[in-house]
mmCIF file of C-alpha atoms and ligand atoms in Angstrom:
data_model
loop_
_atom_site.group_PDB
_atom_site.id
_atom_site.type_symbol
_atom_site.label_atom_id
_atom_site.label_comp_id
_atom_site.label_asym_id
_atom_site.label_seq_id
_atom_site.Cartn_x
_atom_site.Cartn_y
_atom_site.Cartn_z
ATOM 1 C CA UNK A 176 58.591 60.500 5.485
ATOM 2 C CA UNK A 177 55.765 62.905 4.259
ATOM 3 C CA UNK A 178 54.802 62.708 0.499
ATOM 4 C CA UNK A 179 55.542 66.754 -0.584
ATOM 5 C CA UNK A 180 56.963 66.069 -3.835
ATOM 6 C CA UNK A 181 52.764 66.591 -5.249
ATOM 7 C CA UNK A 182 52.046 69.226 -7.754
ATOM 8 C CA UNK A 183 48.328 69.405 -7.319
ATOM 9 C CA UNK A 184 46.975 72.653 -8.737
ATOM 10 C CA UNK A 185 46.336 74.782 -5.742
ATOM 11 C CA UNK A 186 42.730 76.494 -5.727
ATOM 12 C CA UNK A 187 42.945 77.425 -1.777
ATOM 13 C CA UNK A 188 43.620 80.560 -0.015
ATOM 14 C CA UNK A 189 43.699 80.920 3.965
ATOM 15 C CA UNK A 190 43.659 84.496 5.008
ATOM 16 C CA UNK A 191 43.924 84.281 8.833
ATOM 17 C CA UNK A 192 42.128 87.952 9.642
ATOM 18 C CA UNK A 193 41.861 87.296 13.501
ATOM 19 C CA UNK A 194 44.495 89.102 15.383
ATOM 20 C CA UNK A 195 43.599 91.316 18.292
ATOM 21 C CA UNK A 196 45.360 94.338 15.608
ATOM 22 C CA UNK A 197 46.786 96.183 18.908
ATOM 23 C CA UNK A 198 49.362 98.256 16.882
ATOM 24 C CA UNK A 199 46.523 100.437 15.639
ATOM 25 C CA UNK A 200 44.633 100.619 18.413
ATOM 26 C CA UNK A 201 42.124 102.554 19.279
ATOM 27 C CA UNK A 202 40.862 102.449 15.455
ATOM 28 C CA UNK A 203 40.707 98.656 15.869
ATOM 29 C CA UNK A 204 38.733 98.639 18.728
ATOM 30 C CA UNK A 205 35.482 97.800 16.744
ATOM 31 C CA UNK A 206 37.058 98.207 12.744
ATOM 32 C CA UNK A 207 38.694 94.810 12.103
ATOM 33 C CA UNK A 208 42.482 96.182 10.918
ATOM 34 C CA UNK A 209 41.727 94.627 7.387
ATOM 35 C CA UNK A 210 39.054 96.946 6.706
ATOM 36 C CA UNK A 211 40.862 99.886 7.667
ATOM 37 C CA UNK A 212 40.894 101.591 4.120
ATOM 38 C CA UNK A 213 43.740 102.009 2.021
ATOM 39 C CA UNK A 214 42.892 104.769 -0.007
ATOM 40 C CA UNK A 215 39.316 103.655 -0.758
ATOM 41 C CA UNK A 216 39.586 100.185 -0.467
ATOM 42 C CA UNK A 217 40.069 97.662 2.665
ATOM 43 C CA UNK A 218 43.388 96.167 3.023
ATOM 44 C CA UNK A 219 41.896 92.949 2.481
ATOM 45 C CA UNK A 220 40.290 93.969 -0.960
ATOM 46 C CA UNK A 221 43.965 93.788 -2.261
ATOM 47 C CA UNK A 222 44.995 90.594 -1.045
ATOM 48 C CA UNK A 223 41.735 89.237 -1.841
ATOM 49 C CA UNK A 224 42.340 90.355 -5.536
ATOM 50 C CA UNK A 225 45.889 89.194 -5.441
ATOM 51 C CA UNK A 226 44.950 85.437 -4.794
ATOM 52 C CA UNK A 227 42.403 86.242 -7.282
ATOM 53 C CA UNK A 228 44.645 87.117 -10.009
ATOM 54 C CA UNK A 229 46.784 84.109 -9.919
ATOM 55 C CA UNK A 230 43.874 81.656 -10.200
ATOM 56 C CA UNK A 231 42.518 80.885 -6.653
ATOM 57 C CA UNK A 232 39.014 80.620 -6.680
ATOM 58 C CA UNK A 233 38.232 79.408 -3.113
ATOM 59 C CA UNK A 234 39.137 82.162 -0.051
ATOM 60 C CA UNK A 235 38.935 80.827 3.407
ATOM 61 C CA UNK A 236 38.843 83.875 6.221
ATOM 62 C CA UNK A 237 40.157 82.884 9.613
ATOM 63 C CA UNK A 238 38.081 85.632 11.421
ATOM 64 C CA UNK A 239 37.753 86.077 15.160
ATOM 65 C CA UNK A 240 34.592 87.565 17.377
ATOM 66 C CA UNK A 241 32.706 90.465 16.257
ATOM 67 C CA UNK A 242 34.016 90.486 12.523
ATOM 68 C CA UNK A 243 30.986 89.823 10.609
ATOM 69 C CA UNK A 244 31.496 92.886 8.654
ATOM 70 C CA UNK A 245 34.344 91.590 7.131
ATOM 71 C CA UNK A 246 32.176 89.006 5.645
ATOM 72 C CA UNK A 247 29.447 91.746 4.432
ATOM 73 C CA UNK A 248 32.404 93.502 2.731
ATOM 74 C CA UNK A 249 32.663 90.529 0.011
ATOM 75 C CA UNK A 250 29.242 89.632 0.181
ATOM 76 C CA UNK A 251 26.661 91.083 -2.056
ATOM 77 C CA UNK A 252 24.409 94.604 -1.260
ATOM 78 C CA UNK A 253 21.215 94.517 -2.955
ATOM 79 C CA UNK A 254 20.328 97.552 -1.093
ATOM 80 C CA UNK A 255 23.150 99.421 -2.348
ATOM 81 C CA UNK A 256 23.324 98.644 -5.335
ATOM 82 C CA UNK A 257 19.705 99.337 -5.812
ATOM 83 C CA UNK A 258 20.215 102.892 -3.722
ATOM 84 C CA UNK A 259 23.345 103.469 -6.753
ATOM 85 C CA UNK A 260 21.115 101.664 -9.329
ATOM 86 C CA UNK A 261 18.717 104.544 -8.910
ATOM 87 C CA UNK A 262 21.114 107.330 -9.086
ATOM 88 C CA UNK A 263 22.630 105.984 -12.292
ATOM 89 C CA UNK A 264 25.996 105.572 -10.530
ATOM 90 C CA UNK A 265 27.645 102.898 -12.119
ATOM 91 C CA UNK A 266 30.875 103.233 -10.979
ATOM 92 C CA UNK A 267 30.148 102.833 -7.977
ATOM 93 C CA UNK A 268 27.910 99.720 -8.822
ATOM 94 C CA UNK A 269 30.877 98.065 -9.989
ATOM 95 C CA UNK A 270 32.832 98.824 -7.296
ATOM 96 C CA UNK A 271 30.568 97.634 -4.868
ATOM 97 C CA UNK A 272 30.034 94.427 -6.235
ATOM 98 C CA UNK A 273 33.944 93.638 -7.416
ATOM 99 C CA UNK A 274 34.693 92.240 -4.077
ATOM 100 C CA UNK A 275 32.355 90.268 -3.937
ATOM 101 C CA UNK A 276 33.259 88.681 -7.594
ATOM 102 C CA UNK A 277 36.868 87.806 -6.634
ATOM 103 C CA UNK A 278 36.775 84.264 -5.248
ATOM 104 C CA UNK A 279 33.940 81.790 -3.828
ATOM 105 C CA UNK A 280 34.456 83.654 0.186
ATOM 106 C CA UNK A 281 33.668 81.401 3.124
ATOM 107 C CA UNK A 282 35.090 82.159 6.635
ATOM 108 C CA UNK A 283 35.723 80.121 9.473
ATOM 109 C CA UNK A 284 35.720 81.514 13.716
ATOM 110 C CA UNK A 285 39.057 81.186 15.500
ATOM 111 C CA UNK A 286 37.353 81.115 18.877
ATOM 112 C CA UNK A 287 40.541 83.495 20.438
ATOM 113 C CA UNK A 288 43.549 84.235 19.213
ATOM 114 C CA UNK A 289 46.051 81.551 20.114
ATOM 115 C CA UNK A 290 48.795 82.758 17.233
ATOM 116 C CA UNK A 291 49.006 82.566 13.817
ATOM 117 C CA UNK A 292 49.621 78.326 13.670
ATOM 118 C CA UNK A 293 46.139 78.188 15.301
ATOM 119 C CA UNK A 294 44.309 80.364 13.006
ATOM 120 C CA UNK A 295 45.905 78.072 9.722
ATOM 121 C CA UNK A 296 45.087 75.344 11.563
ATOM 122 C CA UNK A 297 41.340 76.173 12.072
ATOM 123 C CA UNK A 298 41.200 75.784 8.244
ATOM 124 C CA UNK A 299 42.071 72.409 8.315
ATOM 125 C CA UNK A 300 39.122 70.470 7.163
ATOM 126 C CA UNK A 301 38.008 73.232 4.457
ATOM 127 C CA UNK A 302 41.407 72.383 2.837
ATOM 128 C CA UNK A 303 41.465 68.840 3.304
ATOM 129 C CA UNK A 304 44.559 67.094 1.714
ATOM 130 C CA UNK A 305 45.455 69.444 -0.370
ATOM 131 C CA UNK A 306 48.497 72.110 -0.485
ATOM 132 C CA UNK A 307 47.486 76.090 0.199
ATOM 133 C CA UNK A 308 48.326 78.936 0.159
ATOM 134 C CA UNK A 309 48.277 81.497 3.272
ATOM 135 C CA UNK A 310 48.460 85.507 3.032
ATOM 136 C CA UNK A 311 48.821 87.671 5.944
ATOM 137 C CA UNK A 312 47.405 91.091 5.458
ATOM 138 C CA UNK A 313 50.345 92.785 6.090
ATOM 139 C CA UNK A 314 51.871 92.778 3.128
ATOM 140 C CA UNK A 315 49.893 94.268 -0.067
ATOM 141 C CA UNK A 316 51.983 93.413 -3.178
ATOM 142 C CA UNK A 317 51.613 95.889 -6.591
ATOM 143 C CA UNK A 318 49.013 94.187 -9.072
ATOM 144 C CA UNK A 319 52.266 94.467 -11.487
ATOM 145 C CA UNK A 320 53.883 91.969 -9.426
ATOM 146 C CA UNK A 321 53.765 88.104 -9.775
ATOM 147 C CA UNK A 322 55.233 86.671 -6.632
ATOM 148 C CA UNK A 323 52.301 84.833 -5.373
ATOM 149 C CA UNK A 324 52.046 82.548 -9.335
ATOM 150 C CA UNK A 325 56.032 81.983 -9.078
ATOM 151 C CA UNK A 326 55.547 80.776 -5.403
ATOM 152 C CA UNK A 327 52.837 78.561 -6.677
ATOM 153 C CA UNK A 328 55.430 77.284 -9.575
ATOM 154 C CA UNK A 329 58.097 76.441 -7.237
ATOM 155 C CA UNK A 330 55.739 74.842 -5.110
ATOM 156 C CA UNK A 331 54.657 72.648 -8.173
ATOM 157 C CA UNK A 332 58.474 71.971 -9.106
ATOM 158 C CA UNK A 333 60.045 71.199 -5.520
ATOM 159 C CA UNK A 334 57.032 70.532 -3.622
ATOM 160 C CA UNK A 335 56.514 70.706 0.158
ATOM 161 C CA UNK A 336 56.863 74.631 1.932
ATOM 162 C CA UNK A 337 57.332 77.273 -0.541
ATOM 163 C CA UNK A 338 58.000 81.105 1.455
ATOM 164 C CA UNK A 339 58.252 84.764 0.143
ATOM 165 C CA UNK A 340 61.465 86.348 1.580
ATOM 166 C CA UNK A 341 62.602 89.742 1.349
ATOM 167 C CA UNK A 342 66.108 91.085 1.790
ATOM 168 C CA UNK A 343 66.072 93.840 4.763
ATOM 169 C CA UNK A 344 68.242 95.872 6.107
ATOM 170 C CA UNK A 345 70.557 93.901 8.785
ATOM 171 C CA UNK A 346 69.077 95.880 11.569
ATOM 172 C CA UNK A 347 65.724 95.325 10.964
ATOM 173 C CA UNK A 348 66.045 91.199 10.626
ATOM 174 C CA UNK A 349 65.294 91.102 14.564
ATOM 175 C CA UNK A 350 61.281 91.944 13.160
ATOM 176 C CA UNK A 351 60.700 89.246 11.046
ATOM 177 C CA UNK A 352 61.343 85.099 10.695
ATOM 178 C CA UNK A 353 64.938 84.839 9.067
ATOM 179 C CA UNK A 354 65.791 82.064 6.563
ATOM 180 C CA UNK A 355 69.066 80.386 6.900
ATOM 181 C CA UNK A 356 69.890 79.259 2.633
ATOM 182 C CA UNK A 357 71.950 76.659 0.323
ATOM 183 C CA UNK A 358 71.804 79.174 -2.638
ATOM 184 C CA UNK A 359 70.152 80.185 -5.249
ATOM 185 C CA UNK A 360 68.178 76.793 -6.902
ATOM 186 C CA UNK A 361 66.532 78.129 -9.556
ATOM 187 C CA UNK A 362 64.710 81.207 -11.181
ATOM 188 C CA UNK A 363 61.420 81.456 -11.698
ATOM 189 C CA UNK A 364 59.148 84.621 -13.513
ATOM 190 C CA UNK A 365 62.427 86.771 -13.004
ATOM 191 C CA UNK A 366 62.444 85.457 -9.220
ATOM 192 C CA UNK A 367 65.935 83.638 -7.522
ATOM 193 C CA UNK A 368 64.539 80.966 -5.875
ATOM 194 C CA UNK A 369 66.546 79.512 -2.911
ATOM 195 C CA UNK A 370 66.543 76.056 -1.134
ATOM 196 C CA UNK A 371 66.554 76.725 2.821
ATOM 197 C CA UNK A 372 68.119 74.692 5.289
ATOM 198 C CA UNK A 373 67.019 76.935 8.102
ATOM 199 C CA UNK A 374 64.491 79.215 9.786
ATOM 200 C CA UNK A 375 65.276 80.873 12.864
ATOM 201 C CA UNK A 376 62.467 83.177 14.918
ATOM 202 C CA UNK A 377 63.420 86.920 15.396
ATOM 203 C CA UNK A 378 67.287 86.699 15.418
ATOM 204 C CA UNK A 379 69.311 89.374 17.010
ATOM 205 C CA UNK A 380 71.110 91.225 13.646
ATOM 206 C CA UNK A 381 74.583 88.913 14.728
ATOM 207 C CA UNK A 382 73.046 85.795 15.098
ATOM 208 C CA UNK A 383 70.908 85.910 11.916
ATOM 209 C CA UNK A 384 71.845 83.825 9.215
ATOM 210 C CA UNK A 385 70.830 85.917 6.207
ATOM 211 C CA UNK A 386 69.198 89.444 5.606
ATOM 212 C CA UNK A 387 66.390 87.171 4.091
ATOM 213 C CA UNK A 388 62.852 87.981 5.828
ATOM 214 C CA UNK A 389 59.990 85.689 5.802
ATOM 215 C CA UNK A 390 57.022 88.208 4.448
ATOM 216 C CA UNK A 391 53.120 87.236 4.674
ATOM 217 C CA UNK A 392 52.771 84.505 1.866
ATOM 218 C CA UNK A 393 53.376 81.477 2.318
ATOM 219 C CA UNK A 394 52.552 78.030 0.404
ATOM 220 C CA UNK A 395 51.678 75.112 2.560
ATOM 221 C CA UNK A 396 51.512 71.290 2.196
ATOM 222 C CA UNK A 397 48.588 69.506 4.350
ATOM 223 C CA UNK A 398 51.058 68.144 6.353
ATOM 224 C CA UNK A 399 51.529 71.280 7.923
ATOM 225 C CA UNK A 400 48.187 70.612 9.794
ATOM 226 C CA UNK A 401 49.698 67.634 12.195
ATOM 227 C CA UNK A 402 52.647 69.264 12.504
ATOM 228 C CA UNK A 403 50.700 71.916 13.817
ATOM 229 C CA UNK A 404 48.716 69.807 16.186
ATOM 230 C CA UNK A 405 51.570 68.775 17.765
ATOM 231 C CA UNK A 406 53.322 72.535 17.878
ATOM 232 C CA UNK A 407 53.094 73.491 21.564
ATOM 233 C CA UNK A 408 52.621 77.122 22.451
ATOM 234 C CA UNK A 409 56.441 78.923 21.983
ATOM 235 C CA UNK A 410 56.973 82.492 21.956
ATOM 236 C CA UNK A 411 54.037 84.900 23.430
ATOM 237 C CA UNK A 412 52.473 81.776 24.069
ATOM 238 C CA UNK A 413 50.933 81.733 20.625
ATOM 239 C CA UNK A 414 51.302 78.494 18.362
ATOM 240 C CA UNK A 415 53.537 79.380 16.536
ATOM 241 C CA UNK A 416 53.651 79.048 12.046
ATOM 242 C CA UNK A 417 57.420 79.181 12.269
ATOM 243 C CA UNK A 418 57.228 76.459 14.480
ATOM 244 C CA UNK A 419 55.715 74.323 12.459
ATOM 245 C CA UNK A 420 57.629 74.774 9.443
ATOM 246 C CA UNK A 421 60.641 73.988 11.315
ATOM 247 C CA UNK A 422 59.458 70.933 12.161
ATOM 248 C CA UNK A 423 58.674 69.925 9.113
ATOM 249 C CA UNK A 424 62.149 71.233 7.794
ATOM 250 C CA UNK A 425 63.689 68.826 10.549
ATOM 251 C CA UNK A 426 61.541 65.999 9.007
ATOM 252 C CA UNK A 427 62.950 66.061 5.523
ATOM 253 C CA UNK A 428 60.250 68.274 3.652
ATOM 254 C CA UNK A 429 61.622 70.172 1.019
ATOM 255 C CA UNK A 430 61.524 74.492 1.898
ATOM 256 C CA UNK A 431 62.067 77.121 -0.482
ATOM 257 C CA UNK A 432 62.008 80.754 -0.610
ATOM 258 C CA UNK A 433 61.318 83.098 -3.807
ATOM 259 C CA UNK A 434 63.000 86.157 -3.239
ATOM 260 C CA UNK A 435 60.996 89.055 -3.522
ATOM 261 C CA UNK A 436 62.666 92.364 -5.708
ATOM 262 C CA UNK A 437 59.104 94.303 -6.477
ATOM 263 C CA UNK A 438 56.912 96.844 -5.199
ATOM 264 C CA UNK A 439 55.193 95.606 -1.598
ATOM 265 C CA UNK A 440 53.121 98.105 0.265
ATOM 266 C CA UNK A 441 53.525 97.225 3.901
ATOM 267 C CA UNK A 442 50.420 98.108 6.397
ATOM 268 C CA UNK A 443 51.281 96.698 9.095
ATOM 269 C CA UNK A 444 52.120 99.362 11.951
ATOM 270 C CA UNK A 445 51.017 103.057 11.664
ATOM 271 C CA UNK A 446 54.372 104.481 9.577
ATOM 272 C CA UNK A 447 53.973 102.135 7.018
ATOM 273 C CA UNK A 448 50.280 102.180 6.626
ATOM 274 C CA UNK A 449 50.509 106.023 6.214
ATOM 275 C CA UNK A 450 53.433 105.750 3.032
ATOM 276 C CA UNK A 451 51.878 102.823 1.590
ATOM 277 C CA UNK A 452 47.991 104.788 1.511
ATOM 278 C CA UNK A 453 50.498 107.828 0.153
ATOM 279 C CA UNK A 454 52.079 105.687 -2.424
ATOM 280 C CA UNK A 455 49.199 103.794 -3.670
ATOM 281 C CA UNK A 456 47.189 107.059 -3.390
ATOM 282 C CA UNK A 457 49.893 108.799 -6.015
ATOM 283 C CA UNK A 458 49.901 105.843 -8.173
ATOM 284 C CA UNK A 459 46.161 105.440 -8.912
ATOM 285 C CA UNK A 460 44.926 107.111 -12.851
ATOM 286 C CA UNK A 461 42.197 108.925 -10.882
ATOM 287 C CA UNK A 462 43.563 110.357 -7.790
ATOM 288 C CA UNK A 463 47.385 110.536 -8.469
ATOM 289 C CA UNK A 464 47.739 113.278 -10.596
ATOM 290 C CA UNK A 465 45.732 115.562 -8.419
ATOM 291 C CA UNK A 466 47.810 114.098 -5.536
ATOM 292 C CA UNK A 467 51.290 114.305 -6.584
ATOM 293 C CA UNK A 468 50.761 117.949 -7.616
ATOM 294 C CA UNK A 469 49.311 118.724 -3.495
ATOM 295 C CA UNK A 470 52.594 116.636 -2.242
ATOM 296 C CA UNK A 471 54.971 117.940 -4.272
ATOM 297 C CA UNK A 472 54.334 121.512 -2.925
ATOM 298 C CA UNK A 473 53.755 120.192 0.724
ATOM 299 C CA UNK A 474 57.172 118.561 0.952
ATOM 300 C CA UNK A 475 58.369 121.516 -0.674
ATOM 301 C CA UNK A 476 56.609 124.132 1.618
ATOM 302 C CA UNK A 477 57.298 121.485 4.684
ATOM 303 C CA UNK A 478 61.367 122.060 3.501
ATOM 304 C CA UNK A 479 61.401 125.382 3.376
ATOM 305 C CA UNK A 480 60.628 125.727 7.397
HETATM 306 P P1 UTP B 538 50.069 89.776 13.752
HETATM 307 O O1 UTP B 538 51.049 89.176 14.658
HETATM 308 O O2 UTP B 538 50.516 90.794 12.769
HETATM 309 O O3 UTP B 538 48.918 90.352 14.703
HETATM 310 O O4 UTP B 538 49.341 88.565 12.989
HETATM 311 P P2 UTP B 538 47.798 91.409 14.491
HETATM 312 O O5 UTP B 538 46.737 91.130 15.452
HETATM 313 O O6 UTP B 538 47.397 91.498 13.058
HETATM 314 O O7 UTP B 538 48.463 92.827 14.794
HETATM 315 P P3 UTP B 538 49.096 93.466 16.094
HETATM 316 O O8 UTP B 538 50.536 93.003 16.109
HETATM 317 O O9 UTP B 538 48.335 93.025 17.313
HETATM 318 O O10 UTP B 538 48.954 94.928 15.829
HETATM 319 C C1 UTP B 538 49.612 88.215 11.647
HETATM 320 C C2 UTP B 538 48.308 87.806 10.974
HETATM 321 O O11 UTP B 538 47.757 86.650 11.596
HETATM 322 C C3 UTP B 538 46.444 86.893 12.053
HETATM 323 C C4 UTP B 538 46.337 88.402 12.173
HETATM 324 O O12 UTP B 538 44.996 88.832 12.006
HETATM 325 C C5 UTP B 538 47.246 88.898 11.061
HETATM 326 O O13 UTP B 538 46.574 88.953 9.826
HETATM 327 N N1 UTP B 538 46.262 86.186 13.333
HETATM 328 C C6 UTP B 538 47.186 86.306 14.323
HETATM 329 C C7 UTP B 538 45.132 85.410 13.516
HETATM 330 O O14 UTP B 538 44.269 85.297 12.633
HETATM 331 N N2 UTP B 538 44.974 84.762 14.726
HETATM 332 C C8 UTP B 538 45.888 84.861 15.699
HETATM 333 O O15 UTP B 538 45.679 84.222 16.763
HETATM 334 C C9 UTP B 538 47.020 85.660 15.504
#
């Protein structure tokens, strides 16, 4: 029986960056998908600053072939800051160099991308024997919102796999990893935290045994790297995370989800990177006001036709 009842602090993040990004092809063809700009910012910026704000100080990109620039992103530009330096542009000083303040960055290669269990388990020996956390890019979650710190409490309370779940629509269940649950176990920052029994892969809406999504954040024990090992390829032929996790389930090891009621910005396929620039881009001090005002009277122009 695995030990999974540990509470070490977690420091770790694993970011696994190194998907082919097909969806938004042909604009991923040489931009990795992460540093497709929301608003004015890469994807990745956000989820960088998200581990950031609930006290990880050590980020581990998974990145793939031909991504280097993701690495220049949070590294530092002397050039450019010199180039800003000289035009008294602070501003812009600052926001150049913020990424590259957020966390101690390191990346490691997947050498192709064999699914989404590979790319955790190429971080494997950066975060030893230690539980981690993992956040897909997918998902940006509001800088008002505190799932990531509550999924970091439960981990230290129950141990073992700690999940973010979201409740969807029936009909969209079939897109996402569905969690089969006991109940509610406890609550947690204002979050229902439930013990699950089950995860099932994809389900068709009547064979799924919640409307409870598994959503890009995820805490890990180390445990999940042998489990991994010993994953075989499964659907798409990719090694599968889910897989894992089940197999770990089957073994005993505690899994919880913390139910997630805030704002999340999905970029994941073209509709939903297009609302979630529009929604972030109404929300920010600078822009929004300006903003709002344009799409007020284009929806109501648009309405009028
Ligand atoms: P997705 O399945 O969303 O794939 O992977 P993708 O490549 O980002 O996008 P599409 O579906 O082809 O458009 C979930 C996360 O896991 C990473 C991806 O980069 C993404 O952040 N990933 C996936 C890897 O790092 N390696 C892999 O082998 C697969």
């Amino acid at each position: 029986m695995p030990e999974t009842a540990r509470s070490h602090a977690i420091s770790k993040a694993v970011i696994p960056v190194a998907g082919a990004g097909t969806r938004f092809l042909p604009a991923t063809k040489a931009v990795p998908k992460v540093l497709l700009p929301v608003v004015d910012r890469p994807s990745l910026e956000y989820i960088v600053e998200e581990a950031s704000r609930a006290g990880i100080d050590d980020v581990l990109l998974v990145t793939g072939r031909g991504q280097e620039s993701i690495i220049d992103h949070f590294d530092r530009s002397p050039a450019l800051e010199a180039l800003l330096e000289a035009k008294g542009d602070k501003a812009r000083i600052e926001a150049v160099k913020h990424s590259a303040q957020l966390a101690a960055i390191t990346a490691t290669r997947q050498d192709e991308p064999r699914g989404l269990g590979h790319a955790v388990l190429c971080a494997a020996s950066h975060v030893g024997d230690e539980p981690f956390v993992v956040q897909l890019g997918d998902d940006i979650i509001d800088g008002r919102d505190t799932i990531l710190p509550a999924m970091m409490r439960a981990h230290a309370q129950f141990g073992g796999i700690v999940l973010a779940l979201l409740e969807v629509p029936t009909e969209h269940i079939q897109r996402y990893g569905c969690a089969a649950t006991t109940g509610v176990a406890t609550t947690l920052d204002g979050f229902d935290v439930v013990a699950i029994n089950g995860l099932v892969e994809k389900p068709a809406p009547q064979d799924a045994p919640s409307n409870l999504a598994v959503i890009g954040r995820y805490v890990l024990p180390p445990e999940i790297f042998p489990a991994l090992r010993e994953t075989a390829p499964g659907a798409g032929n990719e090694i599968q995370l889910t897989d894992a996790m089940a197999a770990l389930l089957a073994q005993g090891v505690p899994v919880h989800g913390v139910v997630f009621t805030g704002r999340r910005y999905d970029v994941g396929d073209r509709g939903d990177f297009l609302k979630a620039t529009v929604q972030l881009a109404a929300e920010r001090e600078d822009l929004g006001p300006e903003f709002r005002s344009w799409l007020i009277e284009y929806v109501n122009n648009e309405l009028k036709q």
